[in-house]
Short mmCIF file of C-alpha atoms (C1' of nucleotides) in Angstrom, two decimals:
data_model
loop_
_atom_site.label_atom_id
_atom_site.label_comp_id
_atom_site.label_asym_id
_atom_site.label_seq_id
_atom_site.Cartn_x
_atom_site.Cartn_y
_atom_site.Cartn_z
CA MET A 29 10.56 27.18 -18.09
CA SER A 30 13.46 27.07 -19.89
CA SER A 31 15.37 28.58 -16.75
CA VAL A 32 14.86 25.94 -14.35
CA THR A 33 14.14 27.06 -10.90
CA LYS A 34 12.99 23.94 -8.58
CA GLU A 35 10.28 24.32 -5.97
CA ASN A 36 11.88 23.18 -3.58
CA GLY A 37 14.29 26.03 -3.42
CA THR A 38 17.92 24.80 -4.59
CA LYS A 39 18.29 26.58 -7.29
CA GLY A 40 18.09 24.45 -11.12
CA THR A 41 21.56 25.10 -11.74
CA ARG A 42 22.88 21.50 -12.82
CA MET A 43 23.98 19.21 -10.91
CA ARG A 44 25.90 15.67 -11.11
CA ALA A 45 23.91 13.23 -11.91
CA GLU A 46 25.09 10.84 -8.74
CA ASP A 47 24.02 13.59 -6.47
CA ARG A 48 20.27 14.80 -8.45
CA ARG A 49 20.25 10.17 -7.93
CA GLU A 50 20.71 11.01 -4.67
CA LEU A 51 17.81 13.65 -4.26
CA ILE A 52 15.49 11.81 -6.02
CA LEU A 53 16.25 8.45 -3.94
CA LYS A 54 15.23 10.79 -0.48
CA ALA A 55 12.04 12.29 -1.91
CA ALA A 56 11.17 9.04 -2.59
CA THR A 57 11.65 7.95 0.28
CA GLN A 58 9.30 10.12 1.86
CA VAL A 59 6.34 9.80 -0.53
CA PHE A 60 6.39 6.17 -0.91
CA GLY A 61 6.80 6.21 3.16
CA ASP A 62 3.30 8.30 2.91
CA TYR A 63 1.33 6.42 0.84
CA GLY A 64 3.22 3.29 -0.23
CA TYR A 65 4.53 1.99 -3.42
CA PHE A 66 1.02 1.70 -4.77
CA GLY A 67 -0.33 4.83 -3.66
CA THR A 68 2.87 6.32 -4.85
CA THR A 69 3.18 8.09 -8.95
CA THR A 70 6.19 8.82 -9.87
CA ALA A 71 5.19 12.10 -10.76
CA VAL A 72 4.87 13.22 -6.94
CA VAL A 73 7.90 11.81 -6.46
CA ALA A 74 9.45 14.42 -9.95
CA ARG A 75 7.76 16.79 -7.66
CA ALA A 76 9.13 16.78 -4.75
CA ALA A 77 12.39 16.19 -5.66
CA GLY A 78 12.12 19.19 -8.32
CA VAL A 79 12.58 17.82 -11.36
CA SER A 80 10.33 16.14 -14.49
CA GLN A 81 8.20 12.69 -14.23
CA PRO A 82 10.67 11.19 -17.10
CA TYR A 83 14.11 12.15 -15.68
CA VAL A 84 13.01 10.11 -12.54
CA VAL A 85 11.67 7.24 -14.37
CA ARG A 86 14.73 7.17 -16.97
CA VAL A 87 17.24 7.56 -13.91
CA PHE A 88 15.70 4.34 -12.69
CA GLY A 89 14.31 2.74 -15.47
CA THR A 90 11.33 1.31 -13.59
CA LYS A 91 8.88 2.92 -10.01
CA GLU A 92 9.28 -0.71 -8.99
CA LYS A 93 12.82 -0.61 -9.38
CA LEU A 94 13.46 2.54 -7.75
CA PHE A 95 11.39 1.41 -4.69
CA LEU A 96 13.73 -1.56 -3.98
CA GLU A 97 16.20 0.96 -3.90
CA VAL A 98 14.71 3.20 -1.40
CA LEU A 99 13.92 -0.26 0.28
CA GLN A 100 17.96 -1.06 0.18
CA ARG A 101 19.12 2.59 1.16
CA ALA A 102 17.37 2.87 3.19
CA LEU A 103 18.41 -1.04 4.70
CA ASP A 104 21.45 0.11 4.31
CA LEU A 105 20.90 3.14 6.78
CA LEU A 106 19.21 1.29 9.13
CA MET A 107 22.23 -1.04 9.67
CA HIS A 108 24.74 1.47 10.08
CA GLU A 109 23.54 3.23 12.17
CA PHE A 110 22.50 -0.20 14.51
CA ARG A 111 26.86 -0.73 13.86
CA ALA A 112 27.88 2.29 15.39
CA ALA A 113 26.12 1.23 18.29
CA LEU A 114 27.40 -2.19 18.50
CA ALA A 115 30.69 -0.19 18.78
CA GLU A 116 29.36 2.36 20.64
CA GLU A 117 31.58 2.24 24.86
CA SER A 118 28.38 3.17 26.99
CA ASP A 119 27.15 1.79 29.94
CA ILE A 120 23.86 1.28 28.53
CA PRO A 121 22.67 -1.46 27.28
CA LEU A 122 23.09 -2.52 24.12
CA ALA A 123 19.48 -3.39 23.53
CA ASP A 124 19.12 0.21 24.30
CA ARG A 125 21.02 1.61 22.60
CA MET A 126 20.58 -0.07 19.17
CA GLY A 127 16.57 0.78 20.31
CA LEU A 128 17.59 4.24 21.00
CA ALA A 129 19.00 4.56 17.06
CA TYR A 130 15.92 2.73 15.60
CA VAL A 131 13.85 5.41 17.32
CA GLY A 132 16.56 8.08 15.50
CA LEU A 133 16.21 6.62 12.20
CA ALA A 134 12.05 7.98 12.53
CA SER A 135 13.81 11.56 12.06
CA ASN A 136 14.84 10.64 8.46
CA ARG A 137 11.16 11.22 6.74
CA GLY A 138 9.80 7.97 5.16
CA LEU A 139 12.93 5.99 6.17
CA LEU A 140 11.10 3.12 8.97
CA LEU A 141 7.55 3.69 7.05
CA SER A 142 9.05 2.97 3.24
CA LEU A 143 10.01 -0.51 4.55
CA MET A 144 6.84 -1.02 6.50
CA HIS A 145 5.23 -0.48 2.92
CA GLY A 146 7.57 -3.51 1.91
CA PHE A 147 7.72 -5.84 4.64
CA VAL A 148 3.68 -5.72 3.63
CA LEU A 149 3.97 -6.40 0.05
CA GLY A 150 6.01 -9.80 0.49
CA ARG A 151 3.33 -11.74 -2.16
CA ASP A 152 4.54 -9.52 -4.98
CA PRO A 153 7.08 -11.08 -7.28
CA GLU A 154 9.55 -8.78 -7.16
CA ILE A 155 9.37 -6.73 -4.11
CA GLY A 156 8.65 -9.97 -1.77
CA PRO A 157 12.30 -11.76 -2.40
CA GLU A 158 13.81 -8.12 -1.70
CA ALA A 159 11.43 -7.66 1.54
CA ARG A 160 12.62 -10.40 3.30
CA LYS A 161 16.10 -10.37 2.94
CA GLY A 162 16.38 -7.11 3.88
CA PHE A 163 14.01 -8.22 7.24
CA MET A 164 16.39 -11.15 7.45
CA CYS A 165 19.87 -9.31 7.32
CA VAL A 166 18.64 -7.61 10.18
CA TYR A 167 18.03 -10.24 12.25
CA ARG A 168 21.33 -11.82 11.13
CA PHE A 169 23.15 -8.56 12.88
CA LEU A 170 21.04 -8.74 15.84
CA ARG A 171 22.08 -13.35 16.60
CA SER A 172 25.22 -12.92 15.19
CA GLU A 173 26.99 -9.70 15.32
CA ALA A 174 25.18 -8.12 18.28
CA GLY A 175 24.96 -11.18 20.54
CA PHE A 176 20.80 -11.91 20.38
CA ASP A 177 19.51 -14.86 21.35
CA ALA A 178 16.83 -16.18 19.13
CA ASP A 179 13.60 -14.44 21.41
CA GLU A 180 15.41 -11.35 22.40
CA SER A 181 16.00 -10.92 18.72
CA GLN A 182 12.55 -11.47 17.53
CA ARG A 183 11.44 -9.36 21.02
CA PHE A 184 13.11 -6.74 20.22
CA LEU A 185 12.00 -6.35 15.94
CA ALA A 186 8.64 -7.24 17.47
CA GLY A 187 9.08 -3.56 19.66
CA GLY A 188 10.49 -2.32 15.68
CA MET A 189 7.19 -3.39 13.97
CA MET A 190 5.37 -1.84 16.78
CA ILE A 191 7.03 1.63 16.42
CA ASN A 192 6.87 1.57 12.46
CA THR A 193 2.80 0.97 13.47
CA MET A 194 2.79 3.42 15.64
CA ILE A 195 4.68 6.10 13.08
CA GLY A 196 2.07 4.49 10.41
CA LEU A 197 -0.91 5.41 11.79
CA ARG A 198 0.33 8.57 12.80
CA MET A 199 -1.08 7.90 16.48
CA THR A 200 0.95 11.11 17.95
CA ASP A 201 -1.92 12.90 15.61
CA ASP A 202 -4.02 12.25 18.64
CA PHE A 203 -1.28 12.59 21.13
CA ASP A 204 -2.83 16.25 22.65
CA ARG A 205 -6.76 14.12 22.54
CA ASP A 206 -6.16 10.94 23.93
CA ALA A 207 -5.20 9.92 27.69
CA ASP A 208 -4.99 6.62 26.31
CA VAL A 209 -2.91 7.32 23.10
CA ARG A 210 -0.52 8.78 25.53
CA GLU A 211 -0.21 5.80 27.95
CA LEU A 212 0.05 3.78 25.17
CA LEU A 213 2.86 5.98 23.65
CA HIS A 214 4.78 6.52 26.19
CA ALA A 215 4.68 2.27 26.57
CA ALA A 216 6.07 2.58 23.24
CA PHE A 217 8.86 4.61 23.31
CA PRO A 218 9.86 4.44 26.99
CA GLN A 219 13.23 6.80 25.63
CA LYS A 220 13.24 9.69 22.84
CA LEU A 221 9.14 9.97 22.11
CA ASP A 222 10.15 13.30 22.59
CA VAL A 223 11.89 13.21 19.19
CA LEU A 224 8.82 12.17 17.45
CA LEU A 225 6.26 14.21 18.60
CA ALA A 226 8.53 16.85 17.07
CA LEU A 227 7.86 15.90 13.97
CA ALA A 228 4.92 17.39 12.55
CA GLU A 229 5.30 16.06 9.26
CA PRO A 230 3.21 17.79 6.49
CA PRO A 231 2.22 15.62 3.98
CA ILE A 232 4.72 16.33 1.09
CA ALA A 233 2.33 16.79 -2.07
CA GLU A 234 -1.12 18.17 -1.76
CA ARG A 235 -2.16 14.83 -3.10
CA ASN A 236 -2.84 15.70 -6.89
CA GLY A 237 -0.80 13.15 -8.55
CA ALA A 238 -1.46 9.68 -6.46
CA ARG A 239 -4.86 7.26 -7.10
CA ALA A 240 -7.86 7.81 -5.14
CA MET B 20 -23.30 -14.70 -20.45
CA SER B 21 -27.59 -13.78 -19.31
CA SER B 22 -28.03 -16.95 -17.47
CA VAL B 23 -25.57 -16.00 -14.08
CA THR B 24 -22.50 -18.59 -13.55
CA LYS B 25 -20.12 -17.56 -10.91
CA GLU B 26 -16.62 -18.82 -11.49
CA ASN B 27 -16.50 -18.88 -7.63
CA GLY B 28 -18.16 -21.93 -7.71
CA THR B 29 -21.47 -21.08 -5.88
CA LYS B 30 -24.11 -20.76 -9.04
CA GLY B 31 -25.41 -17.58 -9.87
CA THR B 32 -29.05 -17.90 -8.99
CA ARG B 33 -30.02 -14.50 -7.24
CA MET B 34 -28.84 -13.61 -3.64
CA ARG B 35 -30.18 -11.69 -0.98
CA ALA B 36 -28.06 -7.99 -1.33
CA GLU B 37 -27.01 -8.60 2.75
CA ASP B 38 -25.63 -12.21 1.71
CA ARG B 39 -23.77 -10.95 -1.68
CA ARG B 40 -23.02 -8.10 0.63
CA GLU B 41 -20.75 -10.03 2.91
CA LEU B 42 -19.64 -12.76 -0.06
CA ILE B 43 -18.22 -9.21 -1.42
CA LEU B 44 -16.71 -7.82 1.69
CA LYS B 45 -14.84 -11.07 2.33
CA ALA B 46 -13.63 -11.25 -0.95
CA ALA B 47 -12.45 -7.50 -1.26
CA THR B 48 -10.70 -9.16 2.39
CA GLN B 49 -8.73 -11.16 0.57
CA VAL B 50 -7.96 -8.60 -2.42
CA PHE B 51 -6.66 -5.84 0.15
CA GLY B 52 -5.27 -7.93 2.48
CA ASP B 53 -2.50 -8.91 -0.84
CA TYR B 54 -1.80 -5.58 -2.42
CA GLY B 55 -3.29 -2.75 -0.22
CA TYR B 56 -6.15 -0.78 -0.65
CA PHE B 57 -4.14 1.61 -3.23
CA GLY B 58 -2.93 -1.82 -4.91
CA THR B 59 -6.40 -3.19 -5.32
CA THR B 60 -8.47 -2.75 -8.24
CA THR B 61 -12.28 -3.00 -7.87
CA ALA B 62 -12.25 -4.97 -10.80
CA VAL B 63 -10.13 -7.38 -8.91
CA VAL B 64 -12.41 -7.29 -5.57
CA ALA B 65 -15.33 -8.27 -8.15
CA ARG B 66 -14.09 -10.94 -10.26
CA ALA B 67 -12.74 -12.23 -6.75
CA ALA B 68 -16.55 -12.20 -5.51
CA GLY B 69 -17.85 -13.18 -8.50
CA VAL B 70 -19.63 -10.31 -9.68
CA SER B 71 -19.90 -6.90 -11.99
CA GLN B 72 -17.15 -4.47 -10.92
CA PRO B 73 -19.88 -1.64 -11.33
CA TYR B 74 -21.90 -3.74 -9.22
CA VAL B 75 -19.10 -3.44 -5.93
CA VAL B 76 -19.42 0.26 -6.73
CA ARG B 77 -22.69 0.38 -6.77
CA VAL B 78 -23.01 -1.57 -3.43
CA PHE B 79 -20.11 0.26 -1.47
CA GLY B 80 -20.64 3.71 -3.13
CA THR B 81 -16.91 4.38 -3.48
CA LYS B 82 -13.22 1.94 -3.34
CA GLU B 83 -12.92 3.46 0.14
CA LYS B 84 -16.07 3.17 1.58
CA LEU B 85 -15.23 -0.51 0.69
CA PHE B 86 -12.13 -0.03 2.14
CA LEU B 87 -14.09 1.08 5.30
CA GLU B 88 -15.79 -1.49 6.01
CA VAL B 89 -13.73 -4.52 5.19
CA LEU B 90 -11.25 -3.14 8.04
CA GLN B 91 -14.76 -2.51 11.05
CA ARG B 92 -15.56 -6.29 9.84
CA ALA B 93 -11.98 -7.27 10.62
CA LEU B 94 -12.02 -5.26 13.86
CA ASP B 95 -15.28 -6.99 14.54
CA LEU B 96 -13.74 -10.75 13.87
CA LEU B 97 -11.04 -9.67 16.09
CA MET B 98 -12.37 -8.11 19.08
CA HIS B 99 -15.51 -11.34 19.02
CA GLU B 100 -12.27 -13.76 19.04
CA PHE B 101 -10.43 -11.58 21.94
CA ARG B 102 -13.56 -11.03 23.92
CA ALA B 103 -14.14 -15.28 23.44
CA ALA B 104 -11.13 -15.96 24.46
CA LEU B 105 -11.80 -13.66 27.43
CA ALA B 106 -14.55 -15.98 28.25
CA GLU B 107 -12.95 -19.09 28.70
CA GLU B 108 -12.30 -21.30 31.18
CA SER B 109 -8.90 -22.20 31.30
CA ASP B 110 -5.29 -22.91 32.93
CA ILE B 111 -3.48 -21.45 30.71
CA PRO B 112 -2.76 -17.77 31.14
CA LEU B 113 -5.12 -15.03 29.21
CA ALA B 114 -2.37 -13.58 26.87
CA ASP B 115 -1.63 -16.60 26.05
CA ARG B 116 -5.69 -17.76 24.58
CA MET B 117 -5.35 -14.21 23.08
CA GLY B 118 -2.47 -14.66 21.50
CA LEU B 119 -3.17 -18.60 19.72
CA ALA B 120 -7.27 -16.59 19.14
CA TYR B 121 -5.29 -13.98 17.23
CA VAL B 122 -2.46 -16.76 15.19
CA GLY B 123 -5.92 -18.15 14.78
CA LEU B 124 -7.53 -15.63 12.77
CA ALA B 125 -3.98 -15.89 10.03
CA SER B 126 -6.87 -18.15 8.52
CA ASN B 127 -8.99 -15.81 8.03
CA ARG B 128 -7.03 -15.04 4.38
CA GLY B 129 -6.69 -11.52 4.24
CA LEU B 130 -7.77 -10.32 8.08
CA LEU B 131 -4.74 -9.10 10.06
CA LEU B 132 -3.27 -7.94 6.67
CA SER B 133 -5.95 -5.92 5.68
CA LEU B 134 -5.50 -3.75 9.19
CA MET B 135 -1.83 -3.92 8.48
CA HIS B 136 -2.27 -2.26 5.53
CA GLY B 137 -5.08 0.00 6.66
CA PHE B 138 -2.25 0.99 10.11
CA VAL B 139 0.19 1.50 7.68
CA LEU B 140 -1.50 4.37 6.28
CA GLY B 141 -2.29 6.98 8.82
CA ARG B 142 -1.44 10.23 6.18
CA ASP B 143 -4.77 10.01 5.08
CA PRO B 144 -8.04 11.92 5.37
CA GLU B 145 -10.00 9.39 5.65
CA ILE B 146 -8.03 6.14 6.70
CA GLY B 147 -6.29 8.07 9.32
CA PRO B 148 -8.62 8.80 11.40
CA GLU B 149 -10.93 5.58 11.42
CA ALA B 150 -7.37 2.94 11.19
CA ARG B 151 -6.06 5.01 14.70
CA LYS B 152 -10.04 4.64 15.97
CA GLY B 153 -9.58 1.08 15.80
CA PHE B 154 -6.19 0.42 17.04
CA MET B 155 -7.52 2.36 20.51
CA CYS B 156 -10.10 0.16 20.21
CA VAL B 157 -7.82 -3.08 20.43
CA TYR B 158 -5.59 -0.87 22.98
CA ARG B 159 -8.78 -0.55 25.31
CA PHE B 160 -9.69 -3.88 25.32
CA LEU B 161 -6.46 -4.55 26.90
CA ARG B 162 -6.27 -2.31 29.49
CA SER B 163 -9.86 -2.11 31.19
CA GLU B 164 -11.62 -5.63 30.15
CA ALA B 165 -8.40 -8.08 29.69
CA GLY B 166 -6.75 -5.72 33.43
CA PHE B 167 -3.47 -5.51 31.03
CA ASP B 168 -0.65 -2.65 32.58
CA ALA B 169 0.26 -0.55 29.49
CA ASP B 170 3.66 -2.49 29.67
CA GLU B 171 2.16 -5.87 29.15
CA SER B 172 -0.46 -4.23 26.59
CA GLN B 173 2.22 -2.44 24.77
CA ARG B 174 4.54 -6.31 24.32
CA PHE B 175 1.08 -7.39 23.12
CA LEU B 176 0.80 -5.18 20.87
CA ALA B 177 4.32 -5.42 19.68
CA GLY B 178 3.68 -9.57 19.32
CA GLY B 179 0.72 -8.39 16.93
CA MET B 180 2.43 -6.25 14.75
CA MET B 181 4.93 -9.23 14.90
CA ILE B 182 3.27 -11.30 13.97
CA ASN B 183 1.57 -9.45 10.75
CA THR B 184 5.08 -8.70 8.83
CA MET B 185 6.23 -12.22 9.13
CA ILE B 186 2.48 -12.77 7.75
CA GLY B 187 2.56 -9.66 5.56
CA LEU B 188 6.47 -10.41 4.18
CA ARG B 189 4.97 -14.68 3.64
CA MET B 190 8.34 -15.17 5.96
CA THR B 191 6.64 -18.51 5.54
CA ASP B 192 7.75 -19.17 1.86
CA ASP B 193 11.57 -19.65 2.69
CA PHE B 194 10.64 -22.08 5.44
CA ASP B 195 11.93 -24.51 4.27
CA ARG B 196 15.05 -23.02 2.25
CA ASP B 197 16.27 -20.98 5.59
CA ALA B 198 17.40 -22.63 8.84
CA ASP B 199 17.18 -19.21 10.16
CA VAL B 200 13.87 -18.19 8.64
CA ARG B 201 13.34 -21.09 10.73
CA GLU B 202 14.64 -20.21 13.79
CA LEU B 203 12.78 -16.57 13.27
CA LEU B 204 9.16 -18.15 12.92
CA HIS B 205 9.72 -20.46 15.70
CA ALA B 206 10.37 -17.28 18.43
CA ALA B 207 8.17 -15.79 16.59
CA PHE B 208 5.01 -18.33 16.83
CA PRO B 209 5.14 -20.42 19.68
CA GLN B 210 2.79 -21.92 19.20
CA LYS B 211 0.26 -22.69 16.35
CA LEU B 212 3.35 -22.30 13.70
CA ASP B 213 1.40 -25.20 12.16
CA VAL B 214 -1.75 -23.45 11.84
CA LEU B 215 0.09 -20.95 9.56
CA LEU B 216 2.09 -22.86 7.00
CA ALA B 217 -0.81 -25.12 6.16
CA LEU B 218 -1.85 -21.87 4.83
CA ALA B 219 -0.47 -22.18 1.01
CA GLU B 220 -2.69 -19.31 -0.11
CA PRO B 221 -2.65 -19.40 -4.08
CA PRO B 222 -2.76 -15.41 -4.50
CA ILE B 223 -6.29 -13.93 -5.51
CA ALA B 224 -6.16 -12.98 -9.20
CA GLU B 225 -3.27 -13.23 -11.60
CA ARG B 226 -2.33 -9.58 -11.01
CA ASN B 227 -3.94 -8.47 -14.86
CA GLY B 228 -6.44 -5.96 -13.33
CA ALA B 229 -4.14 -4.06 -10.15
CA ARG B 230 -1.71 -1.76 -11.05
CA ALA B 231 1.84 -1.86 -11.88
"C1'" DT C 30 35.38 28.29 -29.35
"C1'" DA C 31 33.82 23.92 -31.68
"C1'" DG C 32 32.55 20.06 -30.34
"C1'" DA C 33 31.30 15.91 -27.27
"C1'" DT C 34 29.12 14.39 -23.44
"C1'" DT C 35 25.83 15.18 -19.87
"C1'" DG C 36 22.13 16.19 -17.49
"C1'" DG C 37 18.13 18.02 -17.60
"C1'" DT C 38 13.42 18.62 -20.84
"C1'" DT C 39 8.70 18.58 -23.82
"C1'" DA C 40 5.28 15.99 -25.93
"C1'" DT C 41 2.71 11.91 -26.63
"C1'" DT C 42 0.95 7.76 -25.72
"C1'" DG C 43 -1.12 3.45 -24.43
"C1'" DG C 44 -3.51 0.28 -21.27
"C1'" DT C 45 -5.92 1.13 -16.88
"C1'" DT C 46 -9.54 2.12 -12.93
"C1'" DG C 47 -13.14 4.45 -10.43
"C1'" DA C 48 -17.48 5.66 -11.05
"C1'" DT C 49 -22.28 6.71 -14.17
"C1'" DT C 50 -26.09 5.93 -17.31
"C1'" DA C 51 -28.88 2.60 -19.31
"C1'" DC C 52 -30.57 -1.95 -19.06
"C1'" DT C 53 -32.59 -6.69 -17.56
"C1'" DT C 54 -34.04 -10.20 -14.93
"C1'" DA C 55 -34.80 -13.55 -11.75
"C1'" DG C 56 -38.59 -14.19 -7.90
"C1'" DC C 57 -42.65 -12.41 -5.48
"C1'" DA C 58 -47.09 -10.66 -4.48
"C1'" DC C 59 -52.24 -10.94 -5.65
"C1'" DG D 16 -50.20 -14.88 -15.20
"C1'" DT D 17 -49.51 -9.51 -14.43
"C1'" DG D 18 -46.90 -6.25 -12.63
"C1'" DC D 19 -43.68 -4.62 -9.43
"C1'" DT D 20 -39.35 -4.43 -6.27
"C1'" DA D 21 -35.21 -6.10 -6.71
"C1'" DA D 22 -30.58 -7.91 -7.45
"C1'" DG D 23 -27.69 -7.25 -11.07
"C1'" DT D 24 -24.92 -6.72 -15.75
"C1'" DA D 25 -23.47 -4.10 -20.40
"C1'" DA D 26 -21.14 -0.37 -21.87
"C1'" DT D 27 -18.95 4.24 -21.53
"C1'" DC D 28 -15.98 7.82 -20.24
"C1'" DA D 29 -12.86 11.34 -17.72
"C1'" DA D 30 -8.68 11.07 -15.52
"C1'" DC D 31 -4.95 9.47 -14.22
"C1'" DC D 32 -0.18 7.02 -15.00
"C1'" DA D 33 4.55 5.03 -16.02
"C1'" DA D 34 6.81 4.80 -20.19
"C1'" DT D 35 8.73 6.17 -24.46
"C1'" DA D 36 10.64 9.64 -28.19
"C1'" DA D 37 12.50 13.45 -29.44
"C1'" DC D 38 14.96 17.43 -28.46
"C1'" DC D 39 17.83 21.28 -25.87
"C1'" DA D 40 20.85 23.81 -22.34
"C1'" DA D 41 25.08 23.31 -19.18
"C1'" DT D 42 29.31 22.34 -18.72
"C1'" DC D 43 34.00 20.54 -19.68
"C1'" DT D 44 37.55 19.38 -22.79
"C1'" DA D 45 40.84 20.04 -26.63
#
DNA sequence: TAGATTGGTTATTGGTTGATTACTTAGCAC
DNA sequence: GTGCTAAGTAATCAACCAATAACCAATCTA
């Protein structure tokens, strides 16, 4: 087809490269979140973004660079939310405010999970160093800007990793089926569990692209 | 070569299928731990185990079944250690004993990380349900056998996910370079940090097999 | 409205990868 | 030793994937 009609609804009128780039980053965040770095193909990302596969590669150079940009963008959004929670006037304790901000990020599809996928690839020579840098960036924020001590910071991060794991496991899928799951999720998400349960999140693609 | 000489040292005299199978599972645990499910190829697992690639496939049927067996084996070992810590007579509080047992599992190369890679693939139609089942198995143990309440259990698991993340990130690689890393790791590993630092763990393969 | 620029596409390819098929040989029973 | 069974290997393949090359058409500008 020469007249472009994207399947994601947006008519294929031309876009400024910068906007299209952001659109691809959003799509890539979702797909990487679902299948991880190695499980994701540029073709699936392209389809999710409504562009051709070679275009994805041309805009970002390589799949690896695309993933690194996804990580960076996710971290930027995360830090933005944390700073907003820090600046906010409220009676709620800071740790709780930031916890709420963190859970809120779960509604940004794939964002926390892409980060988590990066965190478990520390062995990779390109991804590993960036992932460590990103994680430590959050830690330093907690220590110096948020005013947490080392142990508070560690516990806050542990809670975050727990949340990431619950999302990654898609534990909410068993919420109706298993009372223990309900109990665990209520403990892991003292507030805002409803937000998480509201996210049905159908798979991004029928997995016809990525490898088995 | 017709006379078999494995590169892992063990001479290639024939082995009982059961033993060879366990040997492949060990090797697969290491490789899956390093690169995750999609990032691992059966050829790399085979080389690490000192057998041919088709043999790996023939013993386990598919790569997916191999990964599921790796997860099950890891969980069995984990539960075994937890039950041992529970049975143990000691003045140390149970949670601490189990925490120590957990960190001790880090010396079993790839074991905790393979689990973590499974936990983050909850979307996969085969792996997801098994991963959730395994995670909930641990939670139920904490609740009913270890006698923890819901919140204690959740915090214990959060600590575990934090440990997994630190290992996955290979945070110890920056231990000498970054004071903040030292502080964080001391907070995350109140005891037994030395054990973690002792694990240098060279990469399992020169990554000539798995995909970029 | 000609021409340049920018935002895309189609076609293609070399290298992997999981899996299948067919073949070989070590070790045991007798 | 002879034959049977179990423990492997070598050869091969169809599918897939990231990346490259070549081309095309909107939109802006002079």
